[in-house]
XYZ file of C-alpha atoms in Angstrom:
673
model
C 0.000 0.000 0.000
C 2.957 2.281 0.691
C 4.078 1.940 -2.943
C 0.536 2.491 -4.249
C 0.148 5.750 -2.316
C 3.607 6.983 -3.313
C 2.997 6.101 -6.942
C -0.347 7.893 -6.853
C 1.266 11.053 -5.468
C 3.858 10.882 -8.230
C 1.141 10.355 -10.846
C -0.755 13.363 -9.501
C 2.345 15.543 -9.674
C 2.811 14.611 -13.335
C -0.742 14.408 -14.632
C -2.559 17.303 -12.944
C -0.436 20.060 -14.548
C -0.237 18.301 -17.931
C -3.758 17.021 -18.548
C -6.305 18.915 -20.628
C -8.841 17.932 -23.270
C -10.506 19.470 -26.301
C -13.874 17.743 -25.917
C -15.260 18.893 -22.581
C -17.290 21.914 -21.502
C -14.239 23.149 -19.594
C -11.004 21.984 -21.174
C -8.468 22.426 -18.391
C -9.816 22.393 -14.843
C -12.420 19.671 -15.417
C -10.035 16.861 -16.476
C -7.707 17.900 -13.653
C -10.663 17.663 -11.270
C -11.487 14.145 -12.498
C -7.885 12.995 -11.998
C -7.852 14.557 -8.534
C -10.942 12.514 -7.596
C -9.501 9.287 -9.002
C -6.201 9.733 -7.167
C -7.908 10.602 -3.885
C -10.101 7.499 -4.021
C -7.037 5.330 -4.681
C -5.138 6.913 -1.793
C -8.095 6.631 0.595
C -8.681 2.943 -0.147
C -4.979 2.047 0.057
C -4.656 3.959 3.316
C -7.639 2.187 4.896
C -6.262 -1.202 3.894
C -2.822 -0.319 5.253
C -4.124 0.928 8.599
C -6.813 -1.693 9.196
C -4.604 -4.321 10.939
C -3.662 -1.759 13.620
C -7.063 -0.029 13.759
C -7.563 -0.510 17.522
C -4.168 0.906 18.374
C -4.694 3.828 15.985
C -8.081 4.671 17.498
C -6.758 4.522 21.058
C -3.814 6.772 20.209
C -5.945 9.290 18.253
C -6.200 11.899 21.074
C -2.421 12.053 21.523
C -1.953 12.139 17.748
C -4.260 15.126 17.432
C -2.416 16.922 20.223
C 0.891 16.429 18.442
C -0.274 17.834 15.114
C 2.026 20.431 13.578
C 0.591 23.925 12.999
C 0.414 23.235 9.259
C -1.517 19.995 9.783
C -3.846 21.702 12.238
C -4.433 24.516 9.739
C -5.298 22.026 6.978
C -7.898 20.407 9.247
C -9.248 23.819 10.237
C -9.779 24.762 6.596
C -11.674 21.511 6.040
C -13.805 22.105 9.146
C -14.798 25.645 8.184
C -15.536 24.535 4.614
C -17.784 21.823 6.013
C -19.685 24.275 8.222
C -20.015 26.825 5.425
C -21.348 24.117 3.097
C -24.020 23.082 5.596
C -25.304 26.668 5.801
C -24.671 27.491 2.128
C -27.333 29.107 -0.030
C -26.626 26.273 -2.484
C -25.045 23.192 -0.833
C -24.768 21.402 -4.198
C -22.421 24.057 -5.600
C -20.571 24.355 -2.304
C -19.901 20.612 -2.286
C -18.984 20.106 -5.944
C -17.542 23.521 -6.707
C -18.763 26.029 -9.262
C -19.278 24.285 -12.594
C -16.349 25.191 -14.895
C -13.974 25.761 -11.968
C -14.383 22.569 -9.861
C -12.056 23.911 -7.171
C -12.421 24.923 -3.513
C -15.726 23.232 -3.007
C -15.954 20.849 -0.053
C -15.170 17.847 -2.276
C -11.839 19.157 -3.574
C -10.938 20.506 -0.117
C -11.442 16.981 1.218
C -9.230 15.655 -1.570
C -6.445 18.121 -0.755
C -6.679 17.235 2.939
C -6.316 13.505 2.279
C -3.468 14.115 -0.150
C -1.639 16.302 2.378
C -1.865 13.774 5.207
C -1.027 10.833 2.949
C 2.100 12.649 1.759
C 2.883 13.578 5.360
C 2.667 9.933 6.441
C 4.015 7.932 3.507
C 6.709 10.069 1.909
C 10.254 9.868 3.245
C 13.543 11.577 2.443
C 14.211 9.489 -0.650
C 10.684 9.635 -2.074
C 10.493 13.361 -1.344
C 13.604 13.976 -3.419
C 12.057 11.903 -6.192
C 8.773 13.832 -6.033
C 10.590 17.159 -6.261
C 12.565 16.002 -9.307
C 9.376 14.794 -10.976
C 7.654 18.088 -10.232
C 10.523 19.964 -11.868
C 10.498 17.583 -14.829
C 6.771 18.173 -15.302
C 7.337 21.928 -15.116
C 9.931 21.621 -17.880
C 7.375 19.954 -20.155
C 4.765 22.582 -19.316
C 7.308 25.349 -19.991
C 8.497 23.883 -23.276
C 4.910 23.727 -24.492
C 4.437 27.378 -23.502
C 7.566 28.302 -25.463
C 6.277 26.318 -28.437
C 2.987 28.214 -28.195
C 4.974 31.423 -28.465
C 6.089 30.200 -31.889
C 2.489 29.462 -32.900
C 2.453 25.676 -32.575
C -1.275 25.601 -31.756
C -2.475 29.150 -32.368
C -5.274 27.967 -34.668
C -6.814 25.866 -31.889
C -7.610 28.684 -29.476
C -9.694 31.839 -29.472
C -7.201 33.405 -27.079
C -4.028 35.072 -28.325
C -1.850 32.160 -27.274
C 1.135 33.424 -29.268
C 1.317 36.691 -27.389
C 0.433 35.171 -23.989
C 0.994 31.399 -23.795
C -0.936 29.417 -21.203
C 0.449 25.937 -21.952
C -1.526 23.154 -20.252
C -2.923 25.410 -17.496
C -5.489 27.258 -19.613
C -4.767 30.853 -18.600
C -1.478 32.833 -18.522
C -1.859 33.983 -14.911
C -2.457 30.414 -13.742
C 0.595 29.231 -15.658
C 2.781 31.859 -14.003
C 1.406 30.952 -10.545
C 2.251 27.287 -11.170
C 5.775 27.978 -12.452
C 6.922 30.213 -9.582
C 7.340 27.436 -6.967
C 8.933 25.218 -9.613
C 11.685 27.776 -10.073
C 12.517 27.627 -6.379
C 12.388 23.841 -6.343
C 14.967 23.996 -9.134
C 17.129 26.232 -6.949
C 16.618 23.757 -4.116
C 17.956 20.892 -6.233
C 20.849 23.093 -7.332
C 21.795 23.885 -3.721
C 21.651 20.221 -2.679
C 23.291 18.722 -5.776
C 25.929 16.081 -5.193
C 27.983 16.726 -8.308
C 29.328 20.061 -9.477
C 29.058 18.853 -13.070
C 25.260 18.992 -12.767
C 25.263 22.780 -12.255
C 24.831 23.548 -15.938
C 21.719 21.339 -16.029
C 20.016 23.325 -13.288
C 20.964 26.599 -14.932
C 19.314 25.349 -18.110
C 16.197 24.125 -16.291
C 15.848 27.428 -14.451
C 16.211 29.319 -17.748
C 13.508 27.273 -19.479
C 10.978 27.681 -16.669
C 11.770 31.366 -16.168
C 11.447 32.025 -19.901
C 7.971 30.454 -19.856
C 7.053 32.580 -16.849
C 8.056 35.760 -18.685
C 6.184 34.744 -21.831
C 2.891 34.734 -19.924
C 3.179 38.543 -19.528
C 1.397 38.063 -16.240
C 1.649 41.205 -14.153
C 0.687 39.430 -10.952
C 3.118 36.633 -11.819
C 6.030 39.019 -12.310
C 5.279 40.896 -9.086
C 4.904 37.604 -7.226
C 8.202 36.281 -8.568
C 10.033 39.477 -7.611
C 8.866 39.316 -3.996
C 9.402 35.557 -3.848
C 12.917 35.845 -5.225
C 13.899 38.313 -2.506
C 12.326 36.143 0.187
C 14.075 33.025 -1.094
C 17.597 34.423 -1.074
C 17.067 36.247 2.226
C 15.904 33.046 3.941
C 18.662 31.023 2.274
C 21.310 33.491 3.443
C 19.869 33.293 6.955
C 19.862 29.514 6.860
C 23.200 28.814 5.135
C 25.115 32.160 5.462
C 25.582 34.759 2.740
C 29.170 33.911 1.660
C 28.047 30.395 0.662
C 25.158 31.650 -1.490
C 26.852 34.723 -2.957
C 28.041 33.047 -6.162
C 24.747 31.264 -7.078
C 22.840 34.443 -6.179
C 24.883 36.421 -8.688
C 24.610 33.730 -11.369
C 20.833 33.194 -11.121
C 20.138 36.911 -10.759
C 22.182 37.581 -13.884
C 20.288 34.846 -15.717
C 16.953 36.306 -14.615
C 17.865 39.832 -15.686
C 19.239 38.616 -19.011
C 16.074 36.693 -19.907
C 13.915 39.567 -18.713
C 15.739 41.907 -21.064
C 15.555 39.472 -23.992
C 11.922 38.434 -23.603
C 10.421 41.489 -21.949
C 7.535 41.705 -19.499
C 4.115 43.291 -19.217
C 5.963 46.350 -17.884
C 9.034 46.435 -20.134
C 9.585 45.624 -23.823
C 12.091 43.146 -25.152
C 15.394 44.488 -26.398
C 15.008 42.188 -29.419
C 13.047 43.277 -32.529
C 9.434 42.090 -32.607
C 8.872 38.845 -34.474
C 6.620 38.938 -37.515
C 4.509 36.094 -36.179
C 3.093 38.457 -33.581
C 1.656 40.653 -36.287
C -0.296 37.817 -37.850
C -3.699 36.473 -36.857
C -3.877 38.451 -33.648
C -6.974 37.490 -31.724
C -8.494 39.085 -28.688
C -8.449 37.120 -25.472
C -11.822 35.724 -24.563
C -11.150 36.157 -20.875
C -12.171 39.106 -18.769
C -10.040 42.201 -18.492
C -9.183 41.009 -15.006
C -7.818 37.772 -16.394
C -6.157 39.137 -19.484
C -4.538 42.095 -17.746
C -6.380 44.740 -19.770
C -6.063 48.450 -19.104
C -9.234 48.533 -17.030
C -8.310 45.635 -14.785
C -7.355 47.769 -11.790
C -10.559 49.812 -11.902
C -12.726 46.725 -12.307
C -10.967 44.989 -9.421
C -11.726 47.900 -7.105
C -15.407 47.682 -7.994
C -15.588 43.900 -7.564
C -13.693 44.109 -4.274
C -16.108 46.777 -3.045
C -19.025 44.468 -3.784
C -17.227 41.591 -2.068
C -16.607 43.692 1.052
C -20.282 44.652 1.196
C -21.167 40.981 0.863
C -18.830 40.108 3.757
C -20.591 42.697 5.917
C -23.895 41.110 4.996
C -22.841 37.507 5.760
C -19.814 37.868 8.076
C -19.620 34.559 9.955
C -19.801 31.717 7.393
C -20.454 33.603 4.172
C -22.902 32.441 1.541
C -21.241 29.060 0.996
C -18.080 27.818 -0.749
C -17.984 28.680 -4.435
C -21.240 30.676 -4.315
C -19.707 34.042 -5.242
C -21.195 33.846 -8.746
C -24.623 33.934 -7.105
C -24.211 36.250 -4.134
C -21.962 38.957 -5.612
C -24.914 40.372 -7.524
C -26.722 41.093 -4.264
C -24.183 43.830 -3.552
C -22.730 44.490 -6.999
C -21.932 48.241 -7.226
C -23.754 50.176 -9.948
C -20.323 51.506 -11.030
C -19.707 48.088 -12.555
C -22.149 49.071 -15.321
C -19.754 51.747 -16.544
C -16.970 49.242 -17.274
C -16.365 47.217 -20.414
C -17.409 44.089 -18.510
C -20.721 45.300 -17.181
C -22.598 42.198 -18.401
C -19.962 39.575 -17.481
C -20.633 36.912 -14.870
C -18.111 37.058 -12.021
C -17.742 33.701 -10.319
C -14.749 34.867 -8.271
C -13.854 38.062 -6.438
C -10.466 38.088 -8.227
C -8.920 38.233 -4.794
C -8.647 34.826 -3.130
C -8.906 36.275 0.365
C -11.973 38.405 -0.241
C -13.461 35.425 -2.040
C -12.826 33.182 0.978
C -14.346 35.750 3.333
C -17.404 36.280 1.124
C -18.119 32.579 0.637
C -16.903 30.975 3.884
C -17.068 33.996 6.151
C -14.478 35.390 8.502
C -14.164 31.923 10.037
C -13.123 30.491 6.687
C -10.740 33.351 5.973
C -9.150 32.972 9.417
C -8.573 29.259 8.802
C -7.056 29.985 5.398
C -4.748 32.676 6.781
C -3.807 30.369 9.646
C -2.473 27.933 7.038
C -0.465 30.771 5.454
C 0.918 31.720 8.854
C 1.801 28.120 9.743
C 3.613 27.583 6.435
C 5.559 30.840 6.718
C 6.381 30.101 10.342
C 7.828 26.780 9.233
C 9.797 28.551 6.483
C 11.533 30.715 9.105
C 12.675 27.703 11.123
C 16.413 27.380 11.610
C 17.816 23.849 11.423
C 20.416 23.149 14.134
C 23.322 20.849 13.399
C 23.148 17.384 14.935
C 24.519 13.937 14.139
C 26.533 13.346 11.022
C 24.157 10.549 10.026
C 21.427 13.158 9.501
C 23.633 15.500 7.477
C 21.843 15.018 4.124
C 18.411 15.528 5.683
C 19.612 18.589 7.577
C 21.117 20.166 4.476
C 17.987 19.424 2.471
C 15.755 20.912 5.140
C 17.979 23.986 5.403
C 17.711 24.477 1.656
C 13.999 23.629 1.528
C 12.612 26.081 4.083
C 13.469 29.105 1.863
C 11.618 27.372 -1.010
C 8.561 27.067 1.198
C 8.676 30.739 2.185
C 9.230 31.924 -1.388
C 6.477 29.691 -2.762
C 3.972 30.909 -0.207
C 4.903 34.509 -0.986
C 4.265 33.907 -4.684
C 1.020 32.098 -3.876
C -0.162 35.011 -1.750
C 0.659 37.702 -4.310
C -0.874 35.911 -7.296
C -3.981 35.126 -5.267
C -4.263 38.688 -4.035
C -4.850 39.724 -7.646
C -6.639 36.549 -8.730
C -7.536 33.104 -7.477
C -5.978 29.667 -7.262
C -6.707 26.681 -9.467
C -6.197 22.948 -8.986
C -2.528 22.598 -10.135
C -1.376 25.633 -8.153
C -3.231 24.718 -4.966
C -2.179 21.061 -5.169
C 1.458 22.149 -5.521
C 1.206 24.277 -2.392
C -0.498 21.479 -0.441
C 2.305 19.059 -1.311
C 4.976 21.656 -0.570
C 3.361 22.174 2.849
C 3.805 18.487 3.661
C 7.443 18.200 2.616
C 9.181 19.718 5.690
C 8.055 16.677 7.673
C 8.738 14.149 4.900
C 12.321 15.307 4.316
C 13.117 14.144 7.836
C 11.058 10.940 7.671
C 12.383 7.422 7.521
C 10.774 4.923 5.131
C 7.358 3.727 6.308
C 6.690 0.033 6.087
C 3.274 -1.123 4.938
C 1.442 -3.620 7.077
C 1.052 -7.044 5.463
C -2.563 -7.654 4.468
C -4.025 -10.948 3.238
C -5.222 -10.456 -0.320
C -8.215 -12.777 0.084
C -9.445 -10.817 3.108
C -9.372 -7.534 1.209
C -10.506 -8.831 -2.174
C -14.158 -7.656 -1.809
C -13.138 -4.143 -0.715
C -10.473 -3.902 -3.407
C -12.998 -5.022 -6.035
C -15.635 -2.528 -4.888
C -13.052 0.223 -4.684
C -11.810 -0.457 -8.203
C -15.382 -0.218 -9.457
C -15.837 3.097 -7.631
C -12.542 4.419 -8.949
C -13.580 3.627 -12.494
C -17.343 4.276 -12.495
C -17.859 7.349 -10.303
C -15.397 9.734 -12.002
C -16.151 8.151 -15.381
C -19.846 9.012 -15.015
C -18.919 12.599 -14.222
C -16.644 12.727 -17.250
C -19.167 11.184 -19.620
C -21.940 13.445 -18.322
C -19.835 16.532 -19.019
C -18.928 15.216 -22.451
C -22.593 14.607 -23.319
C -23.569 18.026 -21.993
C -20.913 19.769 -24.074
C -22.095 17.997 -27.220
C -25.696 18.822 -26.413
C -24.865 22.468 -25.860
C -22.990 22.597 -29.186
C -25.973 21.101 -31.036
C -28.357 23.504 -29.297
C -26.185 26.455 -30.380
C -26.325 25.128 -33.945
C -30.130 24.791 -33.602
C -29.929 21.001 -34.028
C -32.522 20.494 -31.339
C -33.134 16.759 -31.739
C -29.447 15.968 -31.385
C -29.149 18.442 -28.506
C -32.052 16.739 -26.764
C -30.437 13.307 -27.070
C -27.124 14.397 -25.559
C -28.623 16.584 -22.828
C -30.947 13.799 -21.719
C -27.939 11.483 -21.577
C -26.047 14.001 -19.429
C -28.966 14.258 -17.008
C -29.256 10.475 -16.805
C -25.578 10.220 -15.887
C -25.686 13.134 -13.442
C -29.307 13.936 -12.533
C -28.564 16.506 -9.825
C -26.653 19.047 -11.933
C -28.808 22.158 -12.427
C -26.723 23.403 -15.359
C -27.819 20.419 -17.440
C -31.476 20.919 -16.555
C -31.216 24.616 -17.413
C -30.109 23.898 -20.984
C -32.587 21.051 -21.200
C -35.457 23.413 -20.351
C -34.485 25.789 -23.168
C -34.173 22.903 -25.634
C -37.570 21.417 -24.746
C -39.162 24.885 -24.952
C -37.671 25.576 -28.375
C -38.819 22.193 -29.632
C -42.309 22.792 -28.260
C -42.447 26.169 -30.005
C -41.294 24.633 -33.280
C -43.679 21.651 -33.265
C -46.525 22.845 -30.992
C -45.897 19.747 -28.913
C -47.767 19.701 -25.622
C -45.506 16.895 -24.418
C -42.362 18.972 -24.957
C -44.086 21.930 -23.292
C -44.725 19.803 -20.215
C -41.122 18.614 -20.199
C -39.855 22.185 -20.500
C -41.983 23.283 -17.537
C -40.690 20.312 -15.541
C -37.072 21.292 -16.205
C -37.786 24.943 -15.424
C -39.227 23.889 -12.080
C -36.158 21.741 -11.356
C -33.678 24.595 -11.698
C -36.007 26.963 -9.849
C -36.311 24.544 -6.919
C -32.673 23.427 -6.804
C -30.856 26.692 -7.565
C -32.958 29.864 -7.331
C -29.838 32.017 -6.832
C -27.961 31.745 -10.123
C -28.782 34.642 -12.456
C -27.838 32.586 -15.478
C -30.516 30.074 -14.590
C -33.061 32.871 -14.133
C -32.210 34.168 -17.596
C -32.375 30.640 -19.000
C -35.796 30.057 -17.466
C -36.968 33.375 -18.907
C -35.843 32.289 -22.379
C -37.722 29.023 -21.980
C -40.936 30.780 -20.874
C -40.675 33.219 -23.785
C -40.249 30.344 -26.245
C -43.414 28.766 -24.826
C -45.436 31.962 -25.351
C -45.974 30.893 -28.974
C -48.160 28.130 -27.554
C -49.717 30.111 -24.716
C -49.321 33.909 -24.360
C -50.002 33.668 -20.610
C -46.455 32.382 -20.217
C -45.379 36.034 -20.573
C -46.509 36.381 -16.972
C -44.157 33.572 -15.916
C -41.294 35.191 -17.816
C -42.031 38.504 -16.097
C -42.124 36.795 -12.707
C -38.690 35.239 -13.369
C -37.156 38.606 -14.182
C -38.876 40.293 -11.254
C -37.239 37.748 -8.939
C -33.935 38.199 -10.747
C -34.197 41.971 -10.260
C -34.417 41.370 -6.515
C -31.262 39.221 -6.644
C -29.341 41.682 -8.820
C -30.799 45.173 -8.296
C -27.900 46.875 -10.114
C -28.168 44.845 -13.350
C -29.513 47.129 -16.138
C -30.018 44.313 -18.623
C -32.530 42.629 -16.320
C -34.465 45.890 -16.029
C -34.431 46.379 -19.801
C -35.628 42.855 -20.565
C -38.327 43.062 -17.909
C -39.455 46.323 -19.499
C -39.721 44.568 -22.882
C -41.894 41.823 -21.396
C -44.109 44.397 -19.689
C -44.577 46.146 -23.041
C -45.749 42.886 -24.606
C -48.314 42.375 -21.847
C -49.628 45.955 -22.138
C -48.142 46.995 -18.793
C -46.977 50.276 -20.241
C -46.315 52.051 -16.959
C -44.257 49.144 -15.714
C -42.341 49.043 -18.984
C -41.547 52.759 -18.798
C -40.458 52.385 -15.167
C -38.032 49.535 -15.975
C -36.579 51.314 -19.005
C -35.901 54.370 -16.863
C -34.325 52.138 -14.243
C -32.063 50.574 -16.875
C -30.941 54.034 -18.032
C -30.330 55.189 -14.451
C -28.183 52.114 -13.805
C -26.258 52.451 -17.074
C -26.535 55.898 -18.698
C -24.668 54.746 -21.841
C -27.006 51.774 -22.485
C -28.398 52.329 -25.996
C -31.305 49.855 -26.116
C -33.499 51.220 -23.285
C -33.241 54.741 -24.752
C -34.661 53.552 -28.035
C -37.321 51.364 -26.391
C -38.394 54.245 -24.143
C -38.579 56.544 -27.163
C -41.003 54.128 -28.841
C -43.023 53.826 -25.630
C -43.356 57.623 -25.361
C -44.487 57.738 -28.981
C -47.025 54.965 -28.420
C -48.456 56.667 -25.332
C -48.525 60.111 -27.024
C -45.910 61.537 -24.645
C -43.790 62.963 -27.452
C -42.879 65.985 -25.339
C -40.622 63.669 -23.330
C -38.779 62.269 -26.355
C -36.403 65.157 -27.145
C -35.062 65.515 -23.566
C -34.551 61.749 -23.511
C -32.643 61.764 -26.802
C -30.508 64.702 -25.681
C -29.661 62.724 -22.544
C -28.677 59.786 -24.749
C -26.507 62.055 -26.910
C -24.649 63.316 -23.857
C -23.917 59.783 -22.623
C -23.346 57.754 -25.804
C -20.609 58.555 -28.324
C -21.137 58.046 -31.155
C -24.929 57.995 -31.024
C -26.312 54.865 -32.778
C -28.070 55.535 -36.070
C -31.646 54.753 -34.911
C -31.315 57.220 -32.023
C -29.589 59.802 -34.246
C -32.446 59.558 -36.738
C -34.992 60.122 -33.990
C -32.962 63.027 -32.599
C -32.765 64.714 -36.005
C -36.512 64.272 -36.437
C -37.498 65.771 -33.101
C -34.847 68.494 -33.210
C -36.205 69.792 -36.521
C -39.778 70.051 -35.198
């Protein structure tokens, strides 16, 4: 069992950063999430089998074991405990358990996985296997970096909407995430350099460092560059404290020179390269599909301030346990500042606060944030530990530990900075969890597995193998079917969409996202064929998402679309569509698009006063919003209130530049009268 757990940890270290697909709804985090589940199940089963022969002794010694927990171990358990409590009281326990769909991280399930992985590494890794794991982690980072460098030369630029040539993201899916993953790998490389046995291997580590650092620079990640700068200072300061400055002076000069040289050659988000621009960058430039916050656009700082303001207001509203892990996409809109409407991303869905710590506080409360910061404190406290000299037999372990503590401090610094301006993802968080366990494992002696009779464990092993294969496989196949169904629905191939979406729901019946798309598909089919059966199915799916997740604005909008499609069969469904948007307006009072669409529905049901009220509300929330100006103009004309049209159009002219042609035509008409 010892070998199985060690091999699984090695497999995780290799596969999680490297894996991605081109066939799922989310191409990067979802396959990593599936592998994380598979590995955790394997570790849990192997651990149970290994511990079972001594179960009575383990149970009796549990109180003393808990008392002897290190601060890092205690912090890991505290995070799990607060996540558990926050999930119980979450506005949507399903999301809080599984994680937000498309991110699959920091829900209770993945937190449980990280906790088991941490303690399994803590128990089963030893000095030798730790060294092996670090080498494998560096080797994986080399592959990730080489792919990023290849992306710079356009190896797969036709596969992505994002400008992968200008800002590679390798196998991580986003440049900022790639930079956050590479930062600790750089310091692990320096760790191996400082503990190398042969001087002839120096050139290899210089080359490895150069490759990884080059990939980091290519991301043009502002948060990544800032994080590396702070981490680099922390690393060498801690190393000098641990080993003495004269011994690190030469490698400090060499690696600093390397870093400055590559920075000058490649450039950063703050400084251009000294080399002439390559022609490939002028070809087929595409705009990043991410938000300005993710892509580092010029408005990112202003948007962050607005999102953080909304997050702070949300924390004040739910201070103790928040609204539930991974529920920010739902609850942010309760307190979303109206200033958000004046940004280029006014109609984007924000599923994160783009500040890990505000996000933790908003979704798990101050209790959750305290637990998370306690882990940071415990890790940094460990990083500042000085290793005293002892017996010669422990010399290798002592030297490794002395060299490793600065890596831990530098990695945590980078983790903090990148998360202050963003949020963590599975590969980055998993790396930090494993790094947190290594101070204990570097000093550990090999752990012997307890002999277990195969026949005795055959039923459990068989059942476990089935679980390992079937449970994650069902999740994977459900996502695959959903993605195909969504693609067919977008292409208006409703019969094919129906087949795949129904398959997804069969495989994973509790996922509201699937039911949301299914409701729209049934409604569109009912409208096209006048089928009462499809109408009934659409209403059933609408009710499912309404009952299981009344908080998600996307589901409210989806239900509204479904009701509107059904109005071709029964005009009274306009009332249901209006009710959906009225409820959505209560959830997101600062959203102008909801007000505008509700005004349109009111106009179709002859609720003219209500329509005028909502159009005015939309304009008040977003003065440069073209559509409600035009709709309100038509409403004034219909109700013979033409005296109000010219002032309205002049208001539009003062807020919208250039004025759209329909409004300009109306303005010219009324100005000439």
